[in-house]
Coordinates of C-alpha atoms (C1' of nucleotides) in Angstrom, one line a residue:
Chain Q
X19 CA 80.6 99.1 132.5
X20 CA 79.0 95.3 132.5
X21 CA 75.6 96.8 132.3
X22 CA 76.5 98.7 129.3
X23 CA 77.5 95.6 127.5
X24 CA 74.4 93.7 128.4
X25 CA 72.1 96.5 127.4
X26 CA 73.9 96.8 124.1
X27 CA 73.7 93.0 123.5
X28 CA 69.9 92.9 124.3
X29 CA 69.2 95.8 121.8
X30 CA 71.5 94.1 119.1
X31 CA 69.3 90.7 119.7
X32 CA 66.3 92.8 119.1
X33 CA 67.6 94.4 116.0
X34 CA 68.5 90.7 114.8
X35 CA 65.1 89.5 115.4
X36 CA 63.5 92.1 114.0
X37 CA 65.4 91.8 110.8
X38 CA 64.5 88.1 110.7
X39 CA 60.8 89.1 111.0
X40 CA 61.1 91.1 108.1
X41 CA 60.6 94.4 110.1
X42 CA 61.1 97.8 108.5
X43 CA 64.5 98.6 107.8
X44 CA 64.9 101.8 109.7
X45 CA 63.1 100.1 113.0
X46 CA 66.0 97.5 112.6
X47 CA 68.8 100.0 112.1
X48 CA 67.4 102.3 115.1
X49 CA 68.0 99.1 117.4
X50 CA 71.5 98.5 115.9
X51 CA 72.6 102.2 115.9
X52 CA 71.3 102.2 119.7
X53 CA 73.1 99.1 120.7
X54 CA 76.3 100.5 119.1
X55 CA 75.8 103.8 120.7
X56 CA 75.5 102.0 124.4
X57 CA 78.3 99.8 123.9
X58 CA 80.7 102.7 123.1
X59 CA 79.2 105.0 125.7
X60 CA 81.7 106.7 128.0
X61 CA 79.9 106.6 131.2
X62 CA 77.7 103.9 133.0
X63 CA 74.3 103.5 131.8
X64 CA 72.8 102.9 135.0
X65 CA 73.9 106.4 136.0
X66 CA 72.2 107.7 132.8
X67 CA 68.8 105.7 134.2
X68 CA 69.0 107.0 137.6
X69 CA 69.5 110.7 136.5
X70 CA 66.8 110.3 133.9
X71 CA 69.0 110.9 131.1
X72 CA 68.6 108.0 128.9
X73 CA 67.6 109.8 126.0
X74 CA 70.9 111.8 126.0
X75 CA 72.4 108.7 124.6
X76 CA 72.6 109.3 120.7
X77 CA 70.0 107.2 119.2
X78 CA 67.8 106.4 122.3
X79 CA 64.3 107.7 122.1
X80 CA 61.2 107.4 123.9
X81 CA 60.7 103.5 122.6
X82 CA 64.3 102.3 122.9
X83 CA 64.5 104.5 126.3
X84 CA 61.4 102.4 127.7
X85 CA 63.3 99.1 126.6
X86 CA 66.5 100.2 128.5
X87 CA 64.7 101.2 131.4
X88 CA 62.3 97.7 131.6
X89 CA 66.0 96.1 131.3
X90 CA 67.6 97.9 134.1
X91 CA 64.6 97.7 136.4
X92 CA 63.6 94.1 135.8
X93 CA 66.3 92.5 134.3
X94 CA 64.4 91.4 131.3
X95 CA 63.1 92.5 128.0
X96 CA 59.4 91.8 126.9
X97 CA 60.0 92.7 123.4
X98 CA 62.9 90.4 123.1
X99 CA 61.4 87.7 124.9
X100 CA 58.0 88.0 122.5
X101 CA 60.5 88.1 119.3
X102 CA 62.3 85.0 120.5
X103 CA 58.9 83.1 120.7
X104 CA 58.8 83.5 117.2
X105 CA 62.2 82.9 115.6
X106 CA 65.1 81.3 117.1
X107 CA 68.1 83.6 117.4
X108 CA 70.5 81.2 116.0
X109 CA 68.9 81.7 112.4
X110 CA 70.4 85.1 112.3
X111 CA 73.8 83.5 112.1
X112 CA 72.5 81.7 108.9
X113 CA 71.2 84.5 107.2
X114 CA 74.8 86.3 107.9
X115 CA 76.6 83.6 105.5
X116 CA 76.8 85.6 102.2
X117 CA 74.6 83.7 99.6
X118 CA 71.7 82.8 102.2
X119 CA 69.1 85.2 102.4
X120 CA 66.5 86.0 104.8
X121 CA 63.7 84.3 103.1
X122 CA 65.1 81.3 102.1
X123 CA 66.6 80.9 105.5
X124 CA 63.1 81.0 107.0
X125 CA 61.5 78.9 104.3
X126 CA 63.8 76.1 105.4
X127 CA 63.6 76.9 109.0
X128 CA 59.6 76.8 108.8
X129 CA 59.6 73.4 106.5
X130 CA 62.3 71.5 108.5
X131 CA 62.5 73.1 111.8
X132 CA 66.3 73.6 111.5
X133 CA 67.9 76.8 112.7
X134 CA 71.9 76.7 113.3
X135 CA 74.1 76.7 110.7
X136 CA 75.2 72.9 111.5
X137 CA 71.5 71.6 111.0
X138 CA 71.5 73.6 107.6
X139 CA 74.7 72.0 106.7
X140 CA 72.9 68.6 107.7
X141 CA 70.0 69.3 105.7
X142 CA 71.6 70.2 102.5
X143 CA 73.5 67.3 102.5
X144 CA 70.8 65.0 103.2
X145 CA 69.1 66.5 100.3
X146 CA 66.3 67.6 102.2
X147 CA 66.2 71.2 101.3
X148 CA 65.7 70.5 97.3
X149 CA 62.2 68.7 98.5
X150 CA 60.9 72.2 99.9
X151 CA 58.5 73.8 97.4
X152 CA 60.2 76.8 95.9
X153 CA 63.6 75.7 96.1
X154 CA 65.8 73.0 94.4
X155 CA 68.7 71.2 94.0
X156 CA 70.7 74.4 92.5
X157 CA 69.6 76.2 95.7
X158 CA 70.6 73.6 98.0
X159 CA 74.0 73.2 96.3
X160 CA 74.5 77.1 96.8
X161 CA 73.7 77.1 100.3
X162 CA 76.0 74.2 100.9
X163 CA 78.7 76.0 98.8
X164 CA 77.9 79.2 101.1
X165 CA 78.2 77.3 104.3
X166 CA 81.6 75.8 103.0
X167 CA 82.9 79.2 102.1
X168 CA 81.7 80.5 105.5
X169 CA 83.4 78.0 107.4
X170 CA 86.7 78.8 105.7
X171 CA 86.3 82.5 106.3
X172 CA 85.8 81.5 109.9
X173 CA 89.0 80.1 110.3
X174 CA 90.6 83.4 108.9
X175 CA 91.6 85.2 112.2
X176 CA 93.8 87.5 110.3
X177 CA 92.9 91.0 109.6
X178 CA 93.8 93.5 106.8
X179 CA 96.7 95.5 107.3
X180 CA 95.2 99.0 107.3
X181 CA 93.2 97.7 110.4
X182 CA 96.4 96.2 111.9
X183 CA 98.0 99.6 111.3
X184 CA 95.8 101.6 113.1
X185 CA 95.8 99.2 116.2
X186 CA 99.3 99.5 116.2
X187 CA 99.6 103.0 116.0
X188 CA 97.4 103.0 119.1
X189 CA 99.5 100.8 120.9
X190 CA 102.8 103.1 119.9
X191 CA 100.6 106.1 121.3
X192 CA 100.4 104.6 124.3
X193 CA 103.8 103.9 124.7
X194 CA 104.6 107.2 124.2
X195 CA 103.9 107.5 127.9
X196 CA 105.9 104.8 129.2
X197 CA 108.8 106.1 130.9
X198 CA 111.0 102.8 131.1
X199 CA 110.8 102.6 127.5
X200 CA 114.1 103.4 125.1
X201 CA 112.8 102.4 121.7
X202 CA 110.1 100.5 120.0
X203 CA 109.0 99.1 116.5
X204 CA 106.6 97.3 115.0
X205 CA 108.0 93.9 113.6
X206 CA 106.5 91.0 112.2
X207 CA 104.3 90.5 109.1
X208 CA 102.9 94.1 109.9
X209 CA 106.2 95.5 109.3
X210 CA 106.6 93.7 106.3
X211 CA 103.3 95.1 105.2
X212 CA 101.6 92.0 104.5
X213 CA 98.0 91.9 103.4
X214 CA 96.5 90.1 105.8
X215 CA 97.9 90.5 109.7
X216 CA 97.7 87.4 112.1
X217 CA 99.0 89.6 115.5
X218 CA 100.9 92.6 115.9
X219 CA 104.6 92.1 117.1
X220 CA 106.2 94.6 118.7
X221 CA 110.0 94.6 119.9
X222 CA 111.2 97.3 122.6
X223 CA 114.2 97.9 124.2
X224 CA 113.9 99.1 127.8
X225 CA 115.4 101.1 130.6
X226 CA 112.9 99.5 132.9
X227 CA 111.6 96.2 131.6
X228 CA 109.4 95.6 134.2
X229 CA 107.4 99.2 133.5
X230 CA 107.1 98.5 130.1
X231 CA 105.8 95.3 130.4
X232 CA 103.1 96.8 132.8
X233 CA 102.4 99.6 130.3
X234 CA 101.6 97.4 127.7
X235 CA 99.5 94.9 129.8
X236 CA 97.7 97.8 131.3
X237 CA 96.9 99.6 127.9
X238 CA 93.2 100.8 127.7
X239 CA 93.1 98.6 124.5
X240 CA 94.3 95.6 126.5
X241 CA 91.5 93.1 127.0
X242 CA 93.1 89.9 128.4
X243 CA 96.8 89.3 129.3
X244 CA 97.4 86.1 127.9
X245 CA 101.1 85.7 128.8
X246 CA 103.3 87.6 130.9
X247 CA 107.1 87.2 131.7
X248 CA 109.9 89.5 132.6
X249 CA 110.9 90.1 128.9
X250 CA 107.9 89.3 127.1
X251 CA 104.0 89.9 127.0
X252 CA 101.1 88.5 124.9
X253 CA 97.6 90.4 125.3
X254 CA 94.3 90.1 123.4
X255 CA 93.1 93.9 122.3
X256 CA 89.7 94.8 122.4
X257 CA 89.7 94.4 118.7
X258 CA 89.7 90.5 119.0
X259 CA 93.6 91.1 117.9
X260 CA 96.7 89.7 119.6
X261 CA 99.7 91.7 120.3
X262 CA 103.0 90.4 121.6
X263 CA 105.5 92.4 122.9
X264 CA 109.3 91.3 123.2
X265 CA 111.9 93.5 125.1
X266 CA 115.2 92.9 123.6
X267 CA 118.7 94.3 124.5
X268 CA 119.8 97.7 123.1
X269 CA 122.8 96.5 122.1
X270 CA 121.4 93.9 120.0
X271 CA 118.4 95.6 119.1
X272 CA 118.7 95.6 115.1
X273 CA 119.2 91.7 115.2
X274 CA 116.4 91.0 117.3
X275 CA 114.2 93.5 115.4
X276 CA 115.3 91.5 111.9
X277 CA 114.7 88.3 113.5
X278 CA 111.3 89.5 114.9
X279 CA 110.5 90.8 111.4
X280 CA 111.0 87.8 109.5
X281 CA 109.5 86.6 107.2
X282 CA 111.0 82.4 107.9
X283 CA 111.5 82.3 104.4
X284 CA 113.7 85.5 104.7
X285 CA 115.7 84.1 107.7
X286 CA 115.9 81.0 106.1
X287 CA 117.9 82.7 103.3
X288 CA 119.9 85.0 105.8
X289 CA 121.0 81.7 107.6
X290 CA 122.0 80.3 104.2
X291 CA 124.1 82.9 103.5
X292 CA 125.6 83.3 106.9
X293 CA 126.7 79.5 106.7
X294 CA 128.1 79.9 103.1
X295 CA 130.4 82.6 104.3
X296 CA 131.6 80.7 107.5
X297 CA 129.3 82.5 110.0
X298 CA 126.4 81.7 111.9
X299 CA 123.1 83.2 112.3
X300 CA 120.4 81.6 114.3
X301 CA 117.6 82.5 117.2
X302 CA 120.6 82.8 119.4
X303 CA 122.4 85.5 117.4
X304 CA 125.2 85.9 114.8
X305 CA 128.7 84.4 115.2
X306 CA 131.5 85.6 113.2
X307 CA 133.4 82.7 111.9
X308 CA 131.0 80.4 113.9
X309 CA 132.5 81.6 117.2
X310 CA 132.7 85.0 118.0
X311 CA 129.3 86.4 118.9
X312 CA 128.7 90.1 117.1
X313 CA 125.9 92.4 118.2
X314 CA 123.9 94.7 116.3
X315 CA 122.2 97.5 117.4
X316 CA 120.8 98.8 114.2
X317 CA 119.6 96.1 111.3
X318 CA 121.8 97.7 108.5
X319 CA 124.7 96.3 110.6
X320 CA 123.3 92.9 110.4
X321 CA 122.9 92.7 106.6
X322 CA 126.2 94.5 106.1
X323 CA 128.1 91.7 108.0
X324 CA 126.2 89.2 105.7
X325 CA 127.6 91.2 102.7
X326 CA 124.1 92.4 101.8
X327 CA 122.6 95.7 100.8
X328 CA 120.0 96.8 103.3
X329 CA 116.8 94.8 102.7
X330 CA 113.5 96.8 103.0
X331 CA 111.1 94.7 105.3
X332 CA 108.5 94.7 102.5
X333 CA 111.0 92.8 100.6
X334 CA 111.6 90.0 103.2
X335 CA 109.4 87.2 101.8
X336 CA 112.1 85.0 100.3
X337 CA 111.2 85.9 97.0
X338 CA 114.9 86.4 95.7
X339 CA 115.6 89.5 97.7
X340 CA 118.9 87.9 99.2
X341 CA 120.5 87.1 96.0
X342 CA 119.6 90.7 94.8
X343 CA 121.0 92.2 97.8
X344 CA 124.2 90.1 97.4
X345 CA 124.4 91.2 93.7
X346 CA 123.6 94.9 94.7
X347 CA 120.5 94.5 92.3
X348 CA 117.8 95.3 94.8
X349 CA 115.0 97.5 93.3
X350 CA 114.9 101.1 94.1
X351 CA 111.4 100.8 95.5
X352 CA 108.9 103.3 94.8
X353 CA 107.9 105.7 98.0
X354 CA 104.8 107.7 98.8
X355 CA 106.9 110.6 98.3
X356 CA 107.2 109.8 94.4
X357 CA 103.5 109.9 93.8
X358 CA 102.3 112.9 91.9
X359 CA 98.7 112.4 91.6
X360 CA 95.6 109.9 92.0
X361 CA 94.2 108.5 88.7
X362 CA 91.4 106.9 90.2
X363 CA 89.0 108.8 92.5
X364 CA 85.1 109.3 92.7
X365 CA 83.0 112.2 93.7
X366 CA 79.5 112.8 94.7
X367 CA 78.5 113.0 91.0
X368 CA 78.5 108.8 91.2
X369 CA 78.7 107.0 94.6
X370 CA 81.6 109.3 96.1
X371 CA 80.7 111.7 99.1
X372 CA 83.0 114.7 98.0
X373 CA 82.6 117.2 95.3
X374 CA 85.0 117.4 92.3
X375 CA 86.3 121.0 94.0
X376 CA 87.1 119.6 97.3
X377 CA 88.5 116.1 95.8
X378 CA 90.9 118.4 93.9
X379 CA 91.9 120.5 96.8
X380 CA 92.3 117.9 99.1
X381 CA 94.5 116.2 96.4
X382 CA 96.8 119.5 95.9
X383 CA 96.8 119.7 99.6
X384 CA 98.6 116.3 99.6
X385 CA 101.4 117.9 97.3
X386 CA 99.9 116.4 94.1
X387 CA 99.9 117.9 90.7
X388 CA 96.8 116.2 89.3
X389 CA 93.8 114.0 90.2
X390 CA 91.7 112.0 87.7
X391 CA 88.1 112.1 88.4
X392 CA 86.9 108.8 87.5
X393 CA 83.2 108.5 88.5
X394 CA 81.3 105.2 87.6
X395 CA 79.9 104.8 83.9
X396 CA 76.0 104.4 83.0
X397 CA 75.8 100.9 83.7
X398 CA 76.7 100.3 87.4
X399 CA 73.4 101.7 88.5
X400 CA 74.0 100.8 92.1
X401 CA 77.1 103.3 92.1
X402 CA 74.8 105.8 90.4
X403 CA 76.7 105.5 87.3
X404 CA 76.9 108.6 84.9
X405 CA 74.9 108.8 81.9
X406 CA 76.7 109.8 79.0
X407 CA 74.9 113.5 79.3
X408 CA 75.9 113.8 82.9
X409 CA 79.5 112.7 81.7
X410 CA 79.3 115.6 79.4
X411 CA 78.1 118.1 82.1
X412 CA 81.0 116.7 84.3
X413 CA 83.4 117.3 82.1
X414 CA 82.2 120.9 81.3
X415 CA 82.4 121.3 84.9
X416 CA 86.0 120.3 85.3
X417 CA 86.8 122.6 82.3
X418 CA 85.5 125.5 84.5
X419 CA 87.2 124.4 87.5
X420 CA 90.5 124.3 85.8
X421 CA 90.2 127.5 84.5
X422 CA 90.3 128.6 88.3
X423 CA 93.1 126.4 89.1
X424 CA 97.1 127.2 89.1
X425 CA 99.7 124.7 89.1
X426 CA 97.1 122.0 89.5
X427 CA 95.1 119.7 86.8
X428 CA 92.0 117.8 87.5
X429 CA 91.9 115.2 84.7
X430 CA 88.7 114.1 82.9
X431 CA 87.9 110.7 83.5
X432 CA 85.7 107.7 83.7
X433 CA 85.7 104.6 85.5
X434 CA 84.1 102.7 82.9
X435 CA 82.3 99.4 83.1
X436 CA 84.0 96.7 81.1
X437 CA 81.0 94.5 80.0
X438 CA 80.3 90.9 80.3
X439 CA 81.4 90.5 76.4
X440 CA 84.6 92.6 77.2
X441 CA 83.3 96.0 75.2
X442 CA 83.2 99.1 77.2
X443 CA 80.6 101.0 78.8
X444 CA 80.9 104.1 76.6
X445 CA 81.1 104.7 72.9
X446 CA 84.6 105.9 71.4
X447 CA 83.3 109.4 70.6
X448 CA 82.9 109.8 74.5
X449 CA 86.1 107.8 75.2
X450 CA 88.3 109.9 73.0
X451 CA 87.2 113.2 74.7
X452 CA 88.5 112.2 78.1
X453 CA 91.9 112.4 79.4
X454 CA 92.0 109.3 81.0
X455 CA 90.1 106.0 81.0
X456 CA 90.3 103.3 83.8
X457 CA 88.5 100.3 83.0
X458 CA 86.8 98.0 85.3
X459 CA 85.1 94.7 86.1
X460 CA 82.1 94.9 88.5
X461 CA 79.5 92.3 87.1
X462 CA 79.7 88.7 86.4
X463 CA 82.3 88.0 88.6
X464 CA 82.1 84.2 88.4
X465 CA 82.5 84.0 85.0
X466 CA 84.8 80.9 83.6
X467 CA 88.5 81.7 83.7
X468 CA 88.5 81.9 80.0
X469 CA 85.7 84.0 79.5
X470 CA 86.6 86.5 82.1
X471 CA 90.3 86.8 80.8
X472 CA 89.3 87.3 77.2
X473 CA 86.7 89.8 78.4
X474 CA 89.6 91.7 80.0
X475 CA 92.1 91.4 77.2
X476 CA 89.3 92.4 75.0
X477 CA 89.0 95.8 77.0
X478 CA 93.1 96.0 77.1
X479 CA 92.8 95.9 73.2
X480 CA 90.5 99.1 73.3
X481 CA 92.8 101.7 72.2
X482 CA 91.1 104.6 74.6
X483 CA 91.5 102.5 77.6
X484 CA 94.5 103.9 79.9
X485 CA 94.4 101.7 82.8
X486 CA 92.8 98.5 84.1
X487 CA 91.5 99.1 87.5
X488 CA 91.6 96.4 90.3
X489 CA 92.2 93.6 88.0
X490 CA 91.1 90.7 90.2
X491 CA 88.3 92.3 91.9
X492 CA 89.1 90.3 95.3
X493 CA 88.1 91.9 98.4
X494 CA 90.4 90.8 101.4
X495 CA 88.5 88.4 103.6
X496 CA 85.3 88.5 101.5
X497 CA 85.3 88.2 97.8
X498 CA 87.9 85.7 96.1
X499 CA 89.3 87.2 93.0
X500 CA 87.8 86.2 89.7
X501 CA 89.2 83.2 88.0
X502 CA 91.3 85.4 85.7
X503 CA 94.4 84.4 84.3
X504 CA 96.7 87.1 85.4
X505 CA 99.8 85.8 83.4
X506 CA 97.5 86.5 79.9
X507 CA 96.5 89.9 81.4
X508 CA 99.9 91.0 82.3
X509 CA 101.2 89.7 78.5
X510 CA 98.2 91.5 76.8
X511 CA 99.1 94.8 78.8
X512 CA 102.4 94.6 77.7
X513 CA 101.4 94.1 74.1
X514 CA 99.3 96.8 74.1
X515 CA 101.1 99.4 76.4
X516 CA 98.1 99.2 78.9
X517 CA 98.8 100.2 82.8
X518 CA 97.5 97.7 85.5
X519 CA 96.2 99.6 88.5
X520 CA 97.5 98.7 92.0
X521 CA 94.3 99.5 93.9
X522 CA 95.1 101.3 97.5
X523 CA 91.7 100.5 98.8
X524 CA 92.5 98.7 101.9
X525 CA 90.3 95.7 101.4
X526 CA 91.2 95.4 97.8
X527 CA 95.0 95.7 97.4
X528 CA 94.7 94.4 93.6
X529 CA 96.8 93.7 92.1
X530 CA 98.1 91.9 94.8
X531 CA 102.0 91.9 95.6
X532 CA 102.8 88.7 93.8
X533 CA 101.2 90.1 90.9
X534 CA 102.8 93.4 91.0
X535 CA 106.3 91.4 91.0
X536 CA 104.9 89.6 87.7
X537 CA 104.2 93.0 86.4
X538 CA 107.7 94.5 87.1
X539 CA 109.3 91.3 85.7
X540 CA 107.3 91.6 82.5
X541 CA 108.1 95.3 82.2
X542 CA 104.6 96.5 82.6
X543 CA 103.6 99.8 84.1
X544 CA 101.4 100.0 87.2
X545 CA 99.5 102.7 88.5
X546 CA 99.0 103.4 92.1
X547 CA 95.6 104.7 92.8
X548 CA 93.0 105.1 95.7
X549 CA 89.9 104.8 94.3
X550 CA 88.7 107.2 97.0
X551 CA 85.2 107.9 97.5
X552 CA 85.8 110.9 99.8
X553 CA 88.6 112.9 100.5
X554 CA 89.8 111.4 103.8
X555 CA 90.1 108.0 101.5
X556 CA 93.3 109.9 99.4
X557 CA 95.2 108.8 102.3
X558 CA 94.8 105.2 101.5
X559 CA 97.6 105.9 98.9
X560 CA 100.3 104.5 101.6
X561 CA 98.6 101.3 101.5
X562 CA 99.0 100.7 97.9
X563 CA 102.4 102.0 97.8
X564 CA 103.3 99.6 100.7
X565 CA 101.9 96.7 98.4
X566 CA 103.5 98.0 95.4
X567 CA 106.9 97.8 97.5
X568 CA 106.0 94.2 98.2
X569 CA 106.0 93.9 94.4
X570 CA 109.5 95.3 93.9
X571 CA 107.9 98.2 92.6
X572 CA 110.2 101.2 91.2
X573 CA 109.1 104.6 90.6
X574 CA 110.3 104.4 87.0
X575 CA 107.5 102.0 86.4
X576 CA 104.8 103.7 88.5
X577 CA 102.8 105.8 85.9
X578 CA 101.3 108.4 88.6
X579 CA 105.1 109.6 89.4
X580 CA 104.8 111.2 86.2
X581 CA 104.8 115.0 86.1
X582 CA 101.4 116.3 84.4
X583 CA 103.1 117.2 81.3
X584 CA 104.9 113.8 81.1
X585 CA 101.6 111.9 81.8
X586 CA 99.6 113.4 79.1
X587 CA 102.4 112.6 76.6
X588 CA 102.4 109.1 78.0
X589 CA 98.7 108.8 77.6
X590 CA 98.8 110.4 74.2
X591 CA 101.5 108.2 73.1
X592 CA 100.1 104.7 73.9
Chain L
dG5 C1' 62.7 104.1 115.6
dG6 C1' 65.4 108.4 116.2
dC7 C1' 66.1 113.2 114.9
dA8 C1' 66.3 117.7 112.8
dC9 C1' 64.0 121.7 112.3
dC10 C1' 59.9 123.5 111.8
dG11 C1' 54.8 121.2 111.0
dC12 C1' 52.3 118.1 112.2
dT13 C1' 57.0 116.0 108.6
dG14 C1' 60.0 113.7 106.0
dC15 C1' 64.6 111.8 105.8
dC16 C1' 67.6 107.7 107.0
dG17 C1' 71.5 104.0 100.5
dT18 C1' 70.3 103.2 96.1
dT19 C1' 69.1 100.2 91.5
dT20 C1' 69.3 96.9 88.0
dT21 C1' 70.6 92.3 86.4
dT22 C1' 71.1 87.5 87.2
dT23 C1' 69.9 83.2 88.8
dC24 C1' 66.6 79.7 89.9
dA25 C1' 62.5 78.7 89.7
dG26 C1' 58.6 79.9 87.9
dG27 C1' 58.2 85.1 91.9
dA28 C1' 61.7 86.3 94.5
dA29 C1' 66.4 86.4 96.4
dA30 C1' 71.2 87.9 95.9
dA31 C1' 75.0 90.6 94.1
dA32 C1' 77.4 94.9 92.6
dA33 C1' 80.0 100.3 94.8

DNA sequence: GGCACCGCTGCCGTTTTTTCAGGAAAAAA
């Protein structure tokens, strides 16, 4: 298999150098695709070569085929070597930094001979970049800021929860075939459904611990076994995320699961609670009256012993959940089953990939009563935003489709851009003909706090707007939220009876859990919507609901738990 | 540069605005 990786790496390097040179995009993409294809190849590429089947590999044609052939025959690539003479490969790392483009990087490289990220940083710090013709102090500062942000991003080793969930599901799938296993659960921050996950914690009980450890260390996704003991193991997966397994006793499984689920702040609260009741809870276990050791096969028993309602994992963040559980005032959390429709989805009319009808059918198949088609409005050109005329056509199309549907309603909506001045991208006479208006900020994301806050509040004061979508515009791990003052936004939503979205798109989760909590505390409604751009993405709902649960959201405060009639009435009223 | 589906070809992601610098890069879904 090593040869496959080697070939894949060479093809990838070629694609990067071609990109640096400004080669035609499709040629770059062809090499990249071939690289990907070779790396995910099941068989040995040398076998393909020997059998003359290289071109059976998807993305490999005559040209790339001969590059691979040369590589396997001589161990070298003439094309790669020629390209390397022109441009150093390290320069590619610079253009990968968001905010520094290819031409700027090349210009700096040619003027100063610098190539690595460190050299660029030095060049910017010593003000050598501002002296290059065509660049100035502003660009120099931009480069420095971009490199700083990049540095911060590199030290972030966590991954978004939806990716961690998929990896954990894969691990649990392998466990099914492990005979020595009695029981296993995901624990840690993933069980709490935190937005970003550092590593995947798994707690298991075993008939045969050695076999289970073996099983874990020999999974197909295991790349490196970092640590291995009689009752624990730690691996790095091929997704570069670590997974830890702890084998615990069956009779105290519940307590161990709770201790391994955390959070630290939550456990500290539990320990304090135990102490106040004359008991003791620690890593060693639970001691009734400080002396008698009590075991809990199930978590519920532990919480009961502490005189608490059972606290769902999503709430275990030390944000007052233990007090609430003691008083019996924990929120009755929203569940996926409570959701009756999706109020923010796209179709092929703008930048989605499915038709209106397919989105409607898929939504109905999920058991929903309604779906709101909210394609982009005219100003968002990159997303193929709808002109007023096309929007009118779409509304007519939805009317036609609704006539054919029973027990399901397609709502006419728009994800209308909130313009930099706070006005909406559609005139009132269009807005009032829509069933639902979802407003979003997509441009000018770097406005000052006061400007962007006023902008959004202005939109919230528009009588036609129903929902404010992804209120902070954050993209997990990639883009910081806008400088918006969320407290003022929540206040304005309250005053104007507007709904704030919990965008379920997995790298948005916006509102954040903390912001959802603020909205709940303020008595503001939220709507959990997927922002789907195709039928498969309707399944993102689960991540939005999990995120809302972390923010203590209850069914009563989630707009899209309403029936179609109640929903339309609600929109009409406010 | 690869590929699909027939011919010697066209498609593969796109378009506009903002920003910095004086034409061009970067950002937005």
